[in-house]
Amino acid sequence: MDLEFIISLIVQIVMIGVIAVALMTAFAAMVMVERKLLGRFTLRYGPNRVGKYGSLQIIADMFKLFFKEEVIPGHVERTVYLMAPGLALVPALMAFAVVPIAGAPFTLPFQIMGTPITINPWIANVNVGVLYILAIGSLGTYGVILGGWSSNNKYSLLGGLRTSAQMLSYELPMGLAMLSAILIVGSMQLTNIVEFQASYLGGFFWLILVQPVAFIVFYICALAEAGRSPFDLPETENELIAGFSTEYGGMKFGLFFAAEYVHMIVVSFIMATVFLGGWSGPFAQQAPFLGIGYLLIKVAFILFTMIWVRASIPRVRFDKLMKFCWKFLLPVSIANAAATALVLAVLFF
Amino acid sequence: MIKEVVTSSTEIARAMGVTIKYFFTKPVTHQFPDEPVEVYPRFRGRHVLKRHENGLERCIGCALCAAACPTDCIYVEAAENTDDERYSPGERYAKVYTINMLRCIFCGYCAEACPTEAVVLEHDFALAEYDRWDAIYPKERLLEPHDASKVVVVRDDEVFVNVSRWGKK
């Protein structure tokens, strides 16, 4: 093994650590921002006692979760019970790996042992990036269903089944919405998808312009996948006793909580990358750091709309949730994909 | 089905419109310990035992307030005034006058029953205590004029209702 390979390996591992820490920090910030925004939507201030404008509230909450007694109920399937929160969180973090956060690799201003160090703006640039996202997204279901099953509690099991049924159903229209986008780009690699969007119409050929229906379907499915309101049947804090996480407390509950928020953030990144042009924007090719800014602005906007939706729309009933997915979203997304394919075939072949 | 999609989409859009309108409205939350609460002049808060202008107590120890109290939270023990120890202008004064604030329902019947307007419900409402025995107010605490200017502000926009016109069109 030569030196260059070892150094690139170390750089890669450091990058993975940095991204994971950044996502967990984003989760903490997101909880804070969501509570503040929901407060403003309902004519309240939200938390504003701890720190300036309540900015340290999340640290206080985290301390509380960490220092709670680790209660493991006697009737649970111990190994699986302890594994489930991690199984929920890790796939949510992993999906971020293929998202390109900028246009070009960064070169660090110093050298280590005579080797210049370049940092790629992605962790993995796999050529089946979209498939990878869908596959990893499905893995998140395991955490939920295993958490519900290992709790050895009827209500948790029912909650887990309910949640996994929801997540599996909404994956189908999500994949078909992605398919419509892929058909236009002709590649599943996320870097190619962004470059395609950046190279036409002066860098503003965002796929939302040609695939608005696919974007809306993807947005709805993203809400359902991340367990966000109005599809927050997984938690249903107020009427269905928190579903699969009933038997969890302390930081184990915190991990489920983190998984939901990380899922939401990562899915926003994917949405911004596939439909809103990712890092592309004016001068983003020349200055890669600008690209990160553009991407973050787009993601922040999507996250804001998610909170806005939560503040506006009441939770749907479970049978209507399934009916909406199978009888409306799925036919619409199939029709959209078919129409896209037909138009492309007529235009280009 | 298309009609259903259109109507439900417009409904969702309307709901989102309503929420975004309130997003840009000032919150109605009252930041209580930081900002004072506005109360009307006739707001019934903690009792205060009033004094005459020359410093003598108004209370004459008649215990009519205790009799009027629906929750029995007032305890009065009267004693005779002497020329050496004079507390009130009349013959008798209240040697012991305690109000149990945990039982009090702030109905104001004591203030109505009082012949000398000695006991008055004023505007202080922040009555929380660390020890529940502290909630039994002795006479010394009731005689102090309340200083709640930090938490209570009296409003001056009270709408007076003409009682004699009640029930008439």
Short mmCIF file of C-alpha atoms in Angstrom, two decimals:
data_model
loop_
_atom_site.label_atom_id
_atom_site.label_comp_id
_atom_site.label_asym_id
_atom_site.label_seq_id
_atom_site.Cartn_x
_atom_site.Cartn_y
_atom_site.Cartn_z
CA MET A 1 0.00 0.00 0.00
CA ASP A 2 1.43 3.31 -0.96
CA LEU A 3 1.33 6.45 1.13
CA GLU A 4 -1.14 8.28 -1.06
CA PHE A 5 -3.74 5.57 -0.61
CA ILE A 6 -3.34 5.52 3.17
CA ILE A 7 -3.66 9.28 3.38
CA SER A 8 -6.76 9.32 1.19
CA LEU A 9 -8.21 6.56 3.35
CA ILE A 10 -7.57 8.59 6.50
CA VAL A 11 -9.05 11.70 4.86
CA GLN A 12 -12.10 9.68 3.90
CA ILE A 13 -12.60 8.37 7.44
CA VAL A 14 -12.20 11.86 8.88
CA MET A 15 -14.74 13.13 6.37
CA ILE A 16 -17.22 10.44 7.40
CA GLY A 17 -16.76 11.46 11.02
CA VAL A 18 -17.15 15.14 10.19
CA ILE A 19 -20.33 14.54 8.19
CA ALA A 20 -21.83 12.32 10.91
CA VAL A 21 -21.07 14.89 13.59
CA ALA A 22 -22.39 17.68 11.37
CA LEU A 23 -25.63 15.78 10.78
CA MET A 24 -26.10 15.15 14.50
CA THR A 25 -25.45 18.84 15.17
CA ALA A 26 -27.93 19.69 12.46
CA PHE A 27 -30.40 17.42 14.23
CA ALA A 28 -29.92 19.34 17.46
CA ALA A 29 -30.28 22.66 15.69
CA MET A 30 -33.31 21.38 13.81
CA VAL A 31 -35.15 20.43 17.01
CA MET A 32 -34.52 23.92 18.28
CA VAL A 33 -35.54 25.63 15.05
CA GLU A 34 -38.64 23.48 14.74
CA ARG A 35 -39.81 24.31 18.26
CA LYS A 36 -39.20 28.00 17.67
CA LEU A 37 -40.95 28.04 14.30
CA LEU A 38 -43.90 25.96 15.50
CA GLY A 39 -44.20 28.41 18.37
CA ARG A 40 -44.35 31.33 15.99
CA PHE A 41 -46.90 29.52 13.80
CA THR A 42 -49.17 29.11 16.82
CA LEU A 43 -48.67 32.64 18.16
CA ARG A 44 -46.21 31.58 20.85
CA TYR A 45 -42.53 32.42 21.31
CA GLY A 46 -41.33 28.83 21.67
CA PRO A 47 -38.52 28.04 24.11
CA ASN A 48 -36.79 31.27 25.11
CA ARG A 49 -35.58 30.74 28.68
CA VAL A 50 -32.30 28.83 28.34
CA GLY A 51 -29.60 30.97 26.79
CA LYS A 52 -30.12 33.78 24.32
CA TYR A 53 -33.49 33.25 22.59
CA GLY A 54 -33.59 29.76 24.09
CA SER A 55 -30.66 28.63 21.96
CA LEU A 56 -29.26 26.37 24.67
CA GLN A 57 -32.57 24.59 25.23
CA ILE A 58 -31.48 21.61 23.12
CA ILE A 59 -28.30 21.21 25.19
CA ALA A 60 -30.43 21.14 28.32
CA ASP A 61 -32.74 18.57 26.72
CA MET A 62 -29.78 16.44 25.65
CA PHE A 63 -28.33 16.53 29.16
CA LYS A 64 -31.67 15.41 30.46
CA LEU A 65 -31.87 12.50 28.03
CA PHE A 66 -28.27 11.43 28.70
CA PHE A 67 -28.61 11.47 32.47
CA LYS A 68 -31.92 9.66 32.64
CA GLU A 69 -31.76 6.23 34.17
CA GLU A 70 -31.30 3.54 31.56
CA VAL A 71 -34.37 1.46 32.22
CA ILE A 72 -34.56 -1.80 30.31
CA PRO A 73 -37.92 -3.43 30.98
CA GLY A 74 -37.70 -7.07 32.09
CA HIS A 75 -39.88 -8.47 29.35
CA VAL A 76 -37.95 -7.20 26.33
CA GLU A 77 -35.78 -9.14 23.88
CA ARG A 78 -32.61 -7.54 25.21
CA THR A 79 -30.15 -7.63 22.28
CA VAL A 80 -32.60 -6.54 19.64
CA TYR A 81 -34.12 -4.00 21.98
CA LEU A 82 -30.74 -2.34 22.44
CA MET A 83 -29.84 -2.60 18.75
CA ALA A 84 -33.04 -1.11 17.32
CA PRO A 85 -32.37 2.61 18.00
CA GLY A 86 -29.01 2.32 16.26
CA LEU A 87 -30.61 0.46 13.37
CA ALA A 88 -32.99 3.36 12.99
CA LEU A 89 -30.34 6.07 13.17
CA VAL A 90 -27.47 4.62 11.13
CA PRO A 91 -29.35 4.17 7.80
CA ALA A 92 -30.65 7.70 8.14
CA LEU A 93 -27.06 8.95 8.42
CA MET A 94 -25.77 6.60 5.71
CA ALA A 95 -28.09 7.93 3.03
CA PHE A 96 -26.17 11.19 3.09
CA ALA A 97 -23.03 9.53 1.72
CA VAL A 98 -23.89 9.99 -1.96
CA VAL A 99 -25.06 13.60 -1.78
CA PRO A 100 -22.59 15.95 -3.49
CA ILE A 101 -22.37 19.11 -1.42
CA ALA A 102 -20.25 21.11 -3.89
CA GLY A 103 -19.17 21.11 -7.51
CA ALA A 104 -15.45 20.43 -7.36
CA PRO A 105 -13.04 18.81 -4.88
CA PHE A 106 -11.39 21.07 -2.35
CA THR A 107 -7.59 21.12 -2.06
CA LEU A 108 -6.28 21.82 1.40
CA PRO A 109 -3.73 24.70 1.57
CA PHE A 110 -1.09 22.50 3.22
CA GLN A 111 0.52 19.15 2.47
CA ILE A 112 1.04 16.12 4.67
CA MET A 113 4.33 14.29 4.00
CA GLY A 114 4.65 15.96 0.63
CA THR A 115 1.24 14.80 -0.59
CA PRO A 116 -1.39 17.44 -1.48
CA ILE A 117 -4.71 16.58 0.04
CA THR A 118 -7.92 16.86 -1.90
CA ILE A 119 -11.26 16.43 -0.24
CA ASN A 120 -14.12 15.26 -2.38
CA PRO A 121 -17.43 17.03 -1.74
CA TRP A 122 -19.09 13.64 -1.36
CA ILE A 123 -18.28 10.53 0.65
CA ALA A 124 -19.06 8.06 -2.11
CA ASN A 125 -19.79 8.89 -5.72
CA VAL A 126 -21.46 5.61 -6.64
CA ASN A 127 -22.93 5.30 -10.10
CA VAL A 128 -26.21 3.91 -8.74
CA GLY A 129 -26.62 6.68 -6.18
CA VAL A 130 -30.40 6.84 -6.46
CA LEU A 131 -30.72 3.09 -5.96
CA TYR A 132 -28.39 3.35 -2.97
CA ILE A 133 -30.60 6.02 -1.42
CA LEU A 134 -33.74 3.93 -1.92
CA ALA A 135 -32.05 0.80 -0.56
CA ILE A 136 -30.68 2.52 2.54
CA GLY A 137 -34.00 4.27 3.06
CA SER A 138 -35.72 0.88 3.25
CA LEU A 139 -33.23 -0.29 5.89
CA GLY A 140 -34.55 2.37 8.24
CA THR A 141 -37.73 0.34 8.54
CA TYR A 142 -35.80 -2.39 10.37
CA GLY A 143 -35.06 -0.17 13.35
CA VAL A 144 -38.72 0.61 13.71
CA ILE A 145 -40.12 -2.88 13.32
CA LEU A 146 -37.42 -4.50 15.47
CA GLY A 147 -37.93 -1.83 18.13
CA GLY A 148 -41.64 -2.56 18.15
CA TRP A 149 -41.20 -6.33 18.14
CA SER A 150 -38.44 -6.57 20.75
CA SER A 151 -40.41 -4.44 23.20
CA ASN A 152 -42.65 -7.50 23.69
CA ASN A 153 -45.65 -5.28 24.07
CA LYS A 154 -48.82 -5.46 22.00
CA TYR A 155 -49.08 -1.75 21.44
CA SER A 156 -45.43 -1.36 20.47
CA LEU A 157 -45.72 -4.25 18.02
CA LEU A 158 -48.84 -2.77 16.47
CA GLY A 159 -47.10 0.61 16.28
CA GLY A 160 -44.08 -0.95 14.61
CA LEU A 161 -46.25 -2.80 12.09
CA ARG A 162 -48.22 0.33 11.36
CA THR A 163 -45.04 2.31 10.80
CA SER A 164 -43.32 -0.26 8.64
CA ALA A 165 -46.44 -0.67 6.51
CA GLN A 166 -46.47 3.08 5.99
CA MET A 167 -42.77 3.33 5.17
CA LEU A 168 -42.82 0.39 2.76
CA SER A 169 -45.91 1.68 0.95
CA TYR A 170 -44.55 5.15 0.44
CA GLU A 171 -41.26 3.84 -0.92
CA LEU A 172 -42.96 2.79 -4.16
CA PRO A 173 -44.20 6.21 -5.31
CA MET A 174 -40.93 7.67 -4.06
CA GLY A 175 -38.92 5.39 -6.31
CA LEU A 176 -41.21 6.11 -9.25
CA ALA A 177 -40.87 9.85 -8.69
CA MET A 178 -37.10 9.38 -8.71
CA LEU A 179 -37.45 7.32 -11.88
CA SER A 180 -39.08 10.23 -13.70
CA ALA A 181 -36.10 12.38 -12.81
CA ILE A 182 -33.60 9.69 -13.78
CA LEU A 183 -35.26 9.22 -17.17
CA ILE A 184 -34.58 12.83 -18.05
CA VAL A 185 -31.00 12.89 -16.78
CA GLY A 186 -30.06 9.45 -18.02
CA SER A 187 -27.90 8.68 -15.02
CA MET A 188 -28.39 7.52 -11.46
CA GLN A 189 -25.24 9.21 -10.22
CA LEU A 190 -26.17 12.21 -8.09
CA THR A 191 -23.19 14.24 -9.29
CA ASN A 192 -24.38 13.72 -12.88
CA ILE A 193 -27.90 14.71 -11.92
CA VAL A 194 -26.66 18.00 -10.45
CA GLU A 195 -24.32 18.69 -13.38
CA PHE A 196 -27.17 18.02 -15.80
CA GLN A 197 -29.29 20.60 -14.02
CA ALA A 198 -26.41 23.08 -13.94
CA SER A 199 -25.57 22.78 -17.62
CA TYR A 200 -28.83 23.89 -19.26
CA LEU A 201 -30.89 27.08 -19.09
CA GLY A 202 -27.95 28.99 -17.61
CA GLY A 203 -27.67 26.64 -14.64
CA PHE A 204 -31.34 26.80 -13.72
CA PHE A 205 -32.67 23.73 -15.47
CA TRP A 206 -33.95 22.38 -12.20
CA LEU A 207 -35.86 19.14 -12.53
CA ILE A 208 -38.76 20.61 -10.56
CA LEU A 209 -39.46 22.74 -13.66
CA VAL A 210 -39.95 19.73 -15.93
CA GLN A 211 -41.15 17.28 -13.27
CA PRO A 212 -43.40 19.22 -10.89
CA VAL A 213 -45.66 16.22 -10.33
CA ALA A 214 -42.71 14.01 -9.50
CA PHE A 215 -41.45 16.63 -7.08
CA ILE A 216 -44.79 16.84 -5.27
CA VAL A 217 -45.06 13.05 -5.07
CA PHE A 218 -41.49 12.84 -3.80
CA TYR A 219 -42.17 15.56 -1.24
CA ILE A 220 -45.24 13.78 0.12
CA CYS A 221 -43.38 10.47 0.25
CA ALA A 222 -40.46 12.15 1.97
CA LEU A 223 -42.81 13.39 4.67
CA ALA A 224 -44.20 9.87 5.07
CA GLU A 225 -40.76 8.23 5.02
CA ALA A 226 -39.35 10.53 7.67
CA GLY A 227 -42.52 10.15 9.75
CA ARG A 228 -43.33 13.83 9.57
CA SER A 229 -46.72 15.39 10.06
CA PRO A 230 -49.30 14.89 8.53
CA PHE A 231 -47.97 11.32 8.20
CA ASP A 232 -46.51 11.09 11.70
CA LEU A 233 -48.35 7.87 12.45
CA PRO A 234 -45.08 6.35 13.81
CA GLU A 235 -45.18 8.59 16.86
CA THR A 236 -48.71 9.86 17.12
CA GLU A 237 -47.75 11.37 20.44
CA ASN A 238 -51.23 12.21 21.56
CA GLU A 239 -53.53 9.34 20.62
CA LEU A 240 -51.70 6.10 19.79
CA ILE A 241 -49.23 6.06 22.75
CA ALA A 242 -46.11 6.76 20.70
CA GLY A 243 -46.23 3.53 18.69
CA PHE A 244 -43.05 1.49 18.54
CA SER A 245 -41.06 3.61 20.98
CA THR A 246 -43.39 3.17 23.95
CA GLU A 247 -40.94 0.99 25.89
CA TYR A 248 -37.93 3.18 25.17
CA GLY A 249 -36.62 5.87 27.46
CA GLY A 250 -33.60 8.05 28.00
CA MET A 251 -31.05 8.21 25.22
CA LYS A 252 -32.47 5.11 23.50
CA PHE A 253 -35.59 7.14 22.87
CA GLY A 254 -33.28 10.04 21.96
CA LEU A 255 -31.75 7.96 19.18
CA PHE A 256 -35.16 7.23 17.65
CA PHE A 257 -35.88 10.91 17.93
CA ALA A 258 -32.56 11.74 16.27
CA ALA A 259 -33.27 9.20 13.54
CA GLU A 260 -36.49 10.95 12.61
CA TYR A 261 -34.83 14.34 12.36
CA VAL A 262 -31.72 13.10 10.55
CA HIS A 263 -34.00 11.29 8.13
CA MET A 264 -35.86 14.51 7.52
CA ILE A 265 -32.65 16.51 6.98
CA VAL A 266 -31.07 13.92 4.68
CA VAL A 267 -34.22 13.54 2.62
CA SER A 268 -34.28 17.33 2.24
CA PHE A 269 -30.71 17.20 0.95
CA ILE A 270 -31.68 14.50 -1.54
CA MET A 271 -34.71 16.47 -2.64
CA ALA A 272 -32.65 19.62 -3.09
CA THR A 273 -30.05 17.66 -5.04
CA VAL A 274 -32.39 15.81 -7.36
CA PHE A 275 -35.11 18.39 -7.96
CA LEU A 276 -33.74 21.82 -6.97
CA GLY A 277 -30.34 21.75 -8.64
CA GLY A 278 -28.23 20.75 -5.64
CA TRP A 279 -25.14 22.91 -5.27
CA SER A 280 -25.66 24.64 -8.61
CA GLY A 281 -26.21 28.35 -8.76
CA PRO A 282 -24.43 31.46 -10.02
CA PHE A 283 -20.62 31.05 -9.86
CA ALA A 284 -20.89 27.74 -7.99
CA GLN A 285 -18.64 26.04 -10.56
CA GLN A 286 -15.82 28.51 -9.97
CA ALA A 287 -16.13 28.77 -6.18
CA PRO A 288 -17.11 25.40 -4.68
CA PHE A 289 -17.73 26.93 -1.25
CA LEU A 290 -20.54 28.98 -2.79
CA GLY A 291 -22.13 25.68 -3.83
CA ILE A 292 -22.38 24.55 -0.21
CA GLY A 293 -24.16 27.81 0.57
CA TYR A 294 -26.66 27.35 -2.26
CA LEU A 295 -27.35 23.77 -1.21
CA LEU A 296 -27.87 24.80 2.42
CA ILE A 297 -30.27 27.58 1.40
CA LYS A 298 -32.34 25.12 -0.65
CA VAL A 299 -32.33 22.57 2.17
CA ALA A 300 -33.29 25.21 4.71
CA PHE A 301 -36.22 26.21 2.54
CA ILE A 302 -37.43 22.61 2.23
CA LEU A 303 -37.09 22.09 5.97
CA PHE A 304 -39.04 25.28 6.60
CA THR A 305 -41.87 24.06 4.38
CA MET A 306 -41.88 20.74 6.26
CA ILE A 307 -42.36 22.57 9.55
CA TRP A 308 -44.93 24.81 7.90
CA VAL A 309 -46.86 21.72 6.75
CA ARG A 310 -46.68 20.32 10.27
CA ALA A 311 -48.17 23.51 11.63
CA SER A 312 -50.97 23.52 9.06
CA ILE A 313 -52.28 20.05 8.32
CA PRO A 314 -53.79 17.63 10.83
CA ARG A 315 -52.69 14.00 10.97
CA VAL A 316 -54.35 11.62 8.50
CA ARG A 317 -56.14 8.49 9.61
CA PHE A 318 -54.26 5.26 8.95
CA ASP A 319 -56.68 3.74 6.41
CA LYS A 320 -56.78 7.03 4.53
CA LEU A 321 -53.00 7.12 4.61
CA MET A 322 -52.81 3.74 2.91
CA LYS A 323 -55.63 4.56 0.52
CA PHE A 324 -53.96 7.81 -0.45
CA CYS A 325 -50.68 6.01 -1.15
CA TRP A 326 -51.98 2.99 -3.09
CA LYS A 327 -54.96 4.48 -4.85
CA PHE A 328 -53.70 7.95 -5.62
CA LEU A 329 -49.95 8.51 -5.30
CA LEU A 330 -48.91 5.25 -6.91
CA PRO A 331 -51.11 5.60 -10.05
CA VAL A 332 -50.14 9.24 -10.38
CA SER A 333 -46.44 8.49 -10.15
CA ILE A 334 -46.73 5.56 -12.57
CA ALA A 335 -48.63 7.76 -15.03
CA ASN A 336 -46.04 10.48 -14.61
CA ALA A 337 -43.14 8.11 -15.22
CA ALA A 338 -44.90 6.59 -18.23
CA ALA A 339 -45.69 10.00 -19.71
CA THR A 340 -42.09 11.10 -19.18
CA ALA A 341 -40.81 7.99 -20.91
CA LEU A 342 -43.21 8.46 -23.81
CA VAL A 343 -42.32 12.13 -24.33
CA LEU A 344 -38.60 11.38 -24.16
CA ALA A 345 -39.00 8.50 -26.62
CA VAL A 346 -40.87 10.70 -29.08
CA LEU A 347 -38.37 13.56 -28.72
CA PHE A 348 -35.07 11.72 -28.85
CA PHE A 349 -35.47 8.42 -30.67
CA MET B 1 -61.20 12.40 -8.89
CA ILE B 2 -59.73 15.52 -10.49
CA LYS B 3 -62.35 17.62 -8.73
CA GLU B 4 -61.38 16.00 -5.43
CA VAL B 5 -57.69 16.70 -6.05
CA VAL B 6 -58.40 20.33 -6.89
CA THR B 7 -60.64 20.94 -3.88
CA SER B 8 -58.33 19.22 -1.41
CA SER B 9 -55.29 21.02 -2.83
CA THR B 10 -57.01 24.37 -2.46
CA GLU B 11 -58.02 23.45 1.09
CA ILE B 12 -54.41 22.59 1.93
CA ALA B 13 -53.22 25.81 0.31
CA ARG B 14 -55.76 27.78 2.34
CA ALA B 15 -54.62 26.10 5.55
CA MET B 16 -51.01 26.89 4.75
CA GLY B 17 -52.01 30.47 3.99
CA VAL B 18 -53.66 30.85 7.36
CA THR B 19 -50.66 29.51 9.22
CA ILE B 20 -48.16 31.65 7.33
CA LYS B 21 -50.30 34.69 8.10
CA TYR B 22 -50.01 33.94 11.81
CA PHE B 23 -46.29 33.22 11.42
CA PHE B 24 -45.76 36.93 10.79
CA THR B 25 -48.06 38.03 13.61
CA LYS B 26 -46.69 39.00 17.00
CA PRO B 27 -47.12 36.19 19.55
CA VAL B 28 -49.82 36.68 22.13
CA THR B 29 -47.75 35.05 24.88
CA HIS B 30 -47.45 37.07 28.07
CA GLN B 31 -43.82 36.88 29.25
CA PHE B 32 -45.02 36.98 32.83
CA PRO B 33 -42.08 37.42 35.19
CA ASP B 34 -40.30 39.69 32.71
CA GLU B 35 -43.27 41.80 31.74
CA PRO B 36 -45.91 42.95 34.22
CA VAL B 37 -49.42 41.61 33.89
CA GLU B 38 -52.16 44.17 33.35
CA VAL B 39 -55.14 43.82 35.67
CA TYR B 40 -58.32 45.81 35.97
CA PRO B 41 -58.82 48.07 39.03
CA ARG B 42 -61.43 45.73 40.52
CA PHE B 43 -59.22 42.64 40.13
CA ARG B 44 -59.35 40.64 43.37
CA GLY B 45 -55.89 39.52 44.47
CA ARG B 46 -54.24 39.27 47.89
CA HIS B 47 -55.91 40.89 50.90
CA VAL B 48 -54.48 44.01 52.50
CA LEU B 49 -55.49 45.31 55.91
CA LYS B 50 -55.90 49.06 55.51
CA ARG B 51 -54.95 51.76 58.00
CA HIS B 52 -56.43 55.15 58.79
CA GLU B 53 -54.49 58.19 57.66
CA ASN B 54 -53.14 58.70 61.19
CA GLY B 55 -51.61 55.23 61.14
CA LEU B 56 -54.24 53.42 63.24
CA GLU B 57 -55.65 50.17 61.91
CA ARG B 58 -59.10 50.23 60.39
CA CYS B 59 -59.90 46.72 61.61
CA ILE B 60 -62.02 46.64 64.74
CA GLY B 61 -61.92 42.88 65.26
CA CYS B 62 -65.62 42.29 64.67
CA ALA B 63 -64.95 39.04 62.75
CA LEU B 64 -67.75 39.70 60.26
CA CYS B 65 -65.27 38.83 57.52
CA ALA B 66 -64.67 35.45 59.12
CA ALA B 67 -68.42 34.92 59.30
CA ALA B 68 -68.89 35.87 55.68
CA CYS B 69 -66.05 33.73 54.43
CA PRO B 70 -67.41 30.70 52.52
CA THR B 71 -64.22 28.67 53.02
CA ASP B 72 -63.49 29.61 56.64
CA CYS B 73 -60.03 30.80 55.81
CA ILE B 74 -60.06 33.88 58.03
CA TYR B 75 -59.38 33.66 61.76
CA VAL B 76 -59.89 36.76 63.92
CA GLU B 77 -59.22 37.13 67.62
CA ALA B 78 -60.23 40.48 69.07
CA ALA B 79 -58.82 42.30 72.08
CA GLU B 80 -59.59 45.54 73.91
CA ASN B 81 -57.71 48.72 73.08
CA THR B 82 -56.16 50.46 76.08
CA ASP B 83 -54.90 54.04 76.18
CA ASP B 84 -51.30 52.77 76.36
CA GLU B 85 -51.68 50.28 73.53
CA ARG B 86 -53.99 51.71 70.96
CA TYR B 87 -54.22 49.99 67.60
CA SER B 88 -57.55 51.15 66.24
CA PRO B 89 -59.80 54.13 66.92
CA GLY B 90 -62.68 52.15 68.48
CA GLU B 91 -62.85 49.95 71.57
CA ARG B 92 -61.54 46.72 70.11
CA TYR B 93 -58.89 45.68 67.64
CA ALA B 94 -57.82 42.41 66.00
CA LYS B 95 -55.10 40.83 68.10
CA VAL B 96 -54.81 37.91 65.70
CA TYR B 97 -55.87 38.16 62.10
CA THR B 98 -54.76 35.32 59.84
CA ILE B 99 -55.85 34.37 56.34
CA ASN B 100 -55.06 30.97 54.90
CA MET B 101 -54.29 31.80 51.28
CA LEU B 102 -54.44 28.14 50.30
CA ARG B 103 -58.11 28.00 51.23
CA CYS B 104 -59.07 31.47 50.07
CA ILE B 105 -61.06 31.54 46.85
CA PHE B 106 -60.74 35.33 46.40
CA CYS B 107 -64.50 35.84 46.32
CA GLY B 108 -64.28 39.18 48.09
CA TYR B 109 -67.13 38.51 50.52
CA CYS B 110 -64.87 39.52 53.43
CA ALA B 111 -64.29 42.92 51.86
CA GLU B 112 -68.05 43.30 51.31
CA ALA B 113 -68.85 42.32 54.90
CA CYS B 114 -66.29 44.63 56.49
CA PRO B 115 -68.02 47.60 58.16
CA THR B 116 -64.88 49.74 58.24
CA GLU B 117 -63.48 48.81 54.83
CA ALA B 118 -60.42 47.48 56.57
CA VAL B 119 -59.86 44.37 54.48
CA VAL B 120 -59.51 44.95 50.75
CA LEU B 121 -58.53 42.57 47.97
CA GLU B 122 -55.78 44.26 46.04
CA HIS B 123 -53.96 43.37 42.86
CA ASP B 124 -51.10 41.11 43.91
CA PHE B 125 -51.68 37.61 42.57
CA ALA B 126 -48.16 36.14 42.68
CA LEU B 127 -48.68 34.26 45.94
CA ALA B 128 -46.54 31.12 45.47
CA GLU B 129 -44.56 29.98 48.50
CA TYR B 130 -41.77 27.45 49.00
CA ASP B 131 -43.27 26.29 52.31
CA ARG B 132 -46.98 25.74 52.52
CA TRP B 133 -47.10 27.08 56.08
CA ASP B 134 -45.95 30.42 54.67
CA ALA B 135 -49.25 30.62 52.82
CA ILE B 136 -50.99 31.35 56.14
CA TYR B 137 -50.62 35.07 56.29
CA PRO B 138 -50.37 36.63 59.76
CA LYS B 139 -51.59 40.11 60.51
CA GLU B 140 -48.13 41.66 60.08
CA ARG B 141 -47.92 40.52 56.46
CA LEU B 142 -51.49 41.55 55.70
CA LEU B 143 -50.89 45.04 57.06
CA GLU B 144 -48.06 45.65 54.62
CA PRO B 145 -49.19 47.38 51.49
CA HIS B 146 -48.40 45.02 48.67
CA ASP B 147 -45.56 45.98 46.40
CA ALA B 148 -46.34 44.16 43.20
CA SER B 149 -45.57 46.99 40.83
CA LYS B 150 -43.01 44.74 39.12
CA VAL B 151 -45.52 42.07 38.19
CA VAL B 152 -48.83 43.91 38.20
CA VAL B 153 -49.92 46.98 36.30
CA VAL B 154 -53.42 48.35 36.74
CA ARG B 155 -55.28 49.04 33.54
CA ASP B 156 -57.29 52.21 33.26
CA ASP B 157 -59.57 51.20 30.41
CA GLU B 158 -62.20 49.46 32.49
CA VAL B 159 -65.62 49.37 30.96
CA PHE B 160 -68.14 50.17 33.68
CA VAL B 161 -71.43 48.39 33.34
CA ASN B 162 -74.58 50.18 34.39
CA VAL B 163 -76.00 47.57 36.75
CA SER B 164 -79.44 49.18 36.92
CA ARG B 165 -79.94 48.46 33.25
CA TRP B 166 -79.33 44.74 33.48
CA GLY B 167 -82.16 42.64 32.16
CA LYS B 168 -83.70 45.54 30.28
CA LYS B 169 -83.65 46.03 26.56
#
